[in-house]
Tab-separated table of C-alpha atoms in Angstrom:
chain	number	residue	atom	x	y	z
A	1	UNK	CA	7.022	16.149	14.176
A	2	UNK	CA	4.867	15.508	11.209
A	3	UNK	CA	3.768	11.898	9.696
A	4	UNK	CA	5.309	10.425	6.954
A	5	UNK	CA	3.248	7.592	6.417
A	6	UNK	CA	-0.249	7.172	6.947
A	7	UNK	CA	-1.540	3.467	7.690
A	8	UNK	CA	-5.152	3.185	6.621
A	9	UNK	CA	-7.862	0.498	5.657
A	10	UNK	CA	-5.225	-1.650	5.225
A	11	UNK	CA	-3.147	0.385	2.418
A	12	UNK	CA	0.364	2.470	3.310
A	13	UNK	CA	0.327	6.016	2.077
A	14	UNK	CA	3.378	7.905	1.886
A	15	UNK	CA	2.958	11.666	2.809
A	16	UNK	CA	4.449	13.502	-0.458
A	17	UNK	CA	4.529	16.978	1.239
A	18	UNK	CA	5.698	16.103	4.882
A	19	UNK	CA	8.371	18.329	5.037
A	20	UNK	CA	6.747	21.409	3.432
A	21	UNK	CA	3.879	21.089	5.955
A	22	UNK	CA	6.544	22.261	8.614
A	23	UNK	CA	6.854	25.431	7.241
A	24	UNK	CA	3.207	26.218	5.942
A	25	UNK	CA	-0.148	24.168	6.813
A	26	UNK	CA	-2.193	22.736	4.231
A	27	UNK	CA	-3.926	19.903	3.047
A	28	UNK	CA	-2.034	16.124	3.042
A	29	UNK	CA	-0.849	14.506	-0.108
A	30	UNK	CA	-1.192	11.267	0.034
A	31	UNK	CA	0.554	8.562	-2.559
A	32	UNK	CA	-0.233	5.281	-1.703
A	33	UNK	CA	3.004	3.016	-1.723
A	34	UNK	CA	2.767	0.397	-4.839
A	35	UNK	CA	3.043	-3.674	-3.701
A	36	UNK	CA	6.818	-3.304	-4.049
A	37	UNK	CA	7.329	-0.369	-1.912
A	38	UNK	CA	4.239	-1.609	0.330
A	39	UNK	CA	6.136	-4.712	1.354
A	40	UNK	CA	9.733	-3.188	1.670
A	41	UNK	CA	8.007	-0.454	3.882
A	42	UNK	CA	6.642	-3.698	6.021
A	43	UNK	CA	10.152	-5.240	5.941
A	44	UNK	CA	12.047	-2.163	7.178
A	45	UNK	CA	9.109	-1.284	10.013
A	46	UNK	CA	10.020	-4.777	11.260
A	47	UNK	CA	13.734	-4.151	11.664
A	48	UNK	CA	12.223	-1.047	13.723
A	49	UNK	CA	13.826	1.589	11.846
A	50	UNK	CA	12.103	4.833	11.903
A	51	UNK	CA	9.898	6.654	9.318
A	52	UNK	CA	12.127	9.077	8.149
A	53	UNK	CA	14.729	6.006	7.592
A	54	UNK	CA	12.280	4.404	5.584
A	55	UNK	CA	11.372	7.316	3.235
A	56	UNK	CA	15.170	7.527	2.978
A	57	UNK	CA	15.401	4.023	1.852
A	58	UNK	CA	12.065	3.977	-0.198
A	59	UNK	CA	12.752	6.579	-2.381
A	60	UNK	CA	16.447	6.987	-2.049
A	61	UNK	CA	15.962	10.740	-1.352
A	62	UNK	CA	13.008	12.327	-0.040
A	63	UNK	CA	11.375	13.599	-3.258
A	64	UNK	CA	10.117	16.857	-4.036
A	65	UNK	CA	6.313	17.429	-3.988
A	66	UNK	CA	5.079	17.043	-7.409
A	67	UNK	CA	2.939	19.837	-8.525
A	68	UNK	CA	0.011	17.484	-8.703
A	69	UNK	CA	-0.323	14.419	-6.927
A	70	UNK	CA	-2.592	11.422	-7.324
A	71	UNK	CA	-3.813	10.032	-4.244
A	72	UNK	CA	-4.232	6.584	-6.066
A	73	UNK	CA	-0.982	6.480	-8.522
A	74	UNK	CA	1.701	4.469	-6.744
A	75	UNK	CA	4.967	5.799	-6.213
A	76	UNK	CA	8.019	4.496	-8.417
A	77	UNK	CA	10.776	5.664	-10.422
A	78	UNK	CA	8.896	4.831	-13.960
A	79	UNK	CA	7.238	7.557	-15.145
A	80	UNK	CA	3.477	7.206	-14.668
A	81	UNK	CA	1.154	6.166	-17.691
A	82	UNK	CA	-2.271	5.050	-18.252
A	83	UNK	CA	-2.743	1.159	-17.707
A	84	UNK	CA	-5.215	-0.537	-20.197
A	85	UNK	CA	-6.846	-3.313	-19.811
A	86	UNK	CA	-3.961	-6.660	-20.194
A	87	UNK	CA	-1.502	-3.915	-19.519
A	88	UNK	CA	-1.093	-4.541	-15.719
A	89	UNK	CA	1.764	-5.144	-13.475
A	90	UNK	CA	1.642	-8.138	-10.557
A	91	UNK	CA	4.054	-8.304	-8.170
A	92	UNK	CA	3.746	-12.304	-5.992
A	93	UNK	CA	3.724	-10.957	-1.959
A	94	UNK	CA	3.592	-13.535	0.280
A	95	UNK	CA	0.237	-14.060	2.244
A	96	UNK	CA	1.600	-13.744	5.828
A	97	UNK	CA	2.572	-10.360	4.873
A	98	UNK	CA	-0.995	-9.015	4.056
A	99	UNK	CA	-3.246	-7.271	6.969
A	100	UNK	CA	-6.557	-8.674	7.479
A	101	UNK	CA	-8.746	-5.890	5.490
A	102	UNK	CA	-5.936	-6.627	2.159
A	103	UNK	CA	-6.840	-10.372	2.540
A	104	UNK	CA	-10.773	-10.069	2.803
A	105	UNK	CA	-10.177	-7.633	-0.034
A	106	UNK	CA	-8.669	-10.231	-2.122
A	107	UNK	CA	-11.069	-12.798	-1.098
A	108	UNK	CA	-14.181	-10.552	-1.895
A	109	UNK	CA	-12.735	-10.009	-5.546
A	110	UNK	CA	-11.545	-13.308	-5.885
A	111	UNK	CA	-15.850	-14.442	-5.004
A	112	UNK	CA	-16.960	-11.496	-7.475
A	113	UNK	CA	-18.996	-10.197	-4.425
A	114	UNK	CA	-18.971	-8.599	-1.221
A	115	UNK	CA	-19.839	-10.659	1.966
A	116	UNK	CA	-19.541	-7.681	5.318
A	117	UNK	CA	-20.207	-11.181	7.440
A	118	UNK	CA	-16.824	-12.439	6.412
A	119	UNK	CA	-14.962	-9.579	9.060
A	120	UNK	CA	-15.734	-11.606	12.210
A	121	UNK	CA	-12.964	-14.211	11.101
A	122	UNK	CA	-9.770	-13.955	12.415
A	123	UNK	CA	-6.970	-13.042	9.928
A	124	UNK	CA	-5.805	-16.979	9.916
A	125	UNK	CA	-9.388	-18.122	9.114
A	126	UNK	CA	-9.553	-15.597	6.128
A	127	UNK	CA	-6.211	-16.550	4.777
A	128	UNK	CA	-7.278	-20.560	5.183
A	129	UNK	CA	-10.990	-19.697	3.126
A	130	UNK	CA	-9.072	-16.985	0.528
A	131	UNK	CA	-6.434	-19.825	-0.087
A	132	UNK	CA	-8.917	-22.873	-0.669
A	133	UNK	CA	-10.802	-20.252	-2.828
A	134	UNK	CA	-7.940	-19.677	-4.779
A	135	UNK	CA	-7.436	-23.676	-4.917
A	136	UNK	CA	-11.338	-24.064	-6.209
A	137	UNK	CA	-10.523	-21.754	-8.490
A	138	UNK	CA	-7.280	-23.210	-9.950
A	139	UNK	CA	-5.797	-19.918	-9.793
């Protein structure tokens, strides 16, 4: 059986065209899950339901592969748009739910720089240091 999501530097990707590659081979498109779908994907791996279940609930049906797909554009039932600058969505995940390469990600941008040292720590010690940076910062 093929994949239907792809776990990878810390990002889930949802594979658009996993049931099309049983018929014919070809190249993976891969749509990486936005924060909402990201942490109900996390929420329904926990309750050990399978990945077919989850694409089920994700999406609500398993959609059709779009003619062309974006391997950065998130997945939602908006329909895509530019985003401009002050024209950006948040969505407030809680730390504990973040893997150790999103956290050091957020703690690099949150410092303006990158610091490869910082991947020794453990995924507790770069939660502590990313929340008293956030503190310092008064963000």
């Amino acid at each position: 059986m093929s994949a239907i999501f792809v776990e990878r530097d810390g990002w889930v990707y949802y594979i658009a065209n996993w049931q099309k590659r049983f018929a014919e081979p070809g190249r993976v498109k891969l749509v990486r899950l936005s924060p909402r779908h990201f942490v109900r994907y996390n929420e329904l791996k926990a309750k050990g339901r399978s990945a077919k279940t989850i694409a089920l609930l994700l999406f609500k049906r398993v959609p059709r592969v779009a003619a062309k797909v974006d391997a950065a554009a998130a997945t939602s039932s908006v329909p895509q748009r530019e985003v401009r600058s002050g024209d950006q969505r948040t969505v407030s995940v809680d730390i504990a739910m973040l893997t150790h390469e999103q956290v050091l990600a957020l703690l690099q941008r949150a410092l303006g720089e990158r610091f490869p040292g910082l991947r020794a720590l453990s995924l507790a010690e770069i939660r502590r240091l990313y929340l008293a940076v956030q503190g310092l910062l008064g963000r």
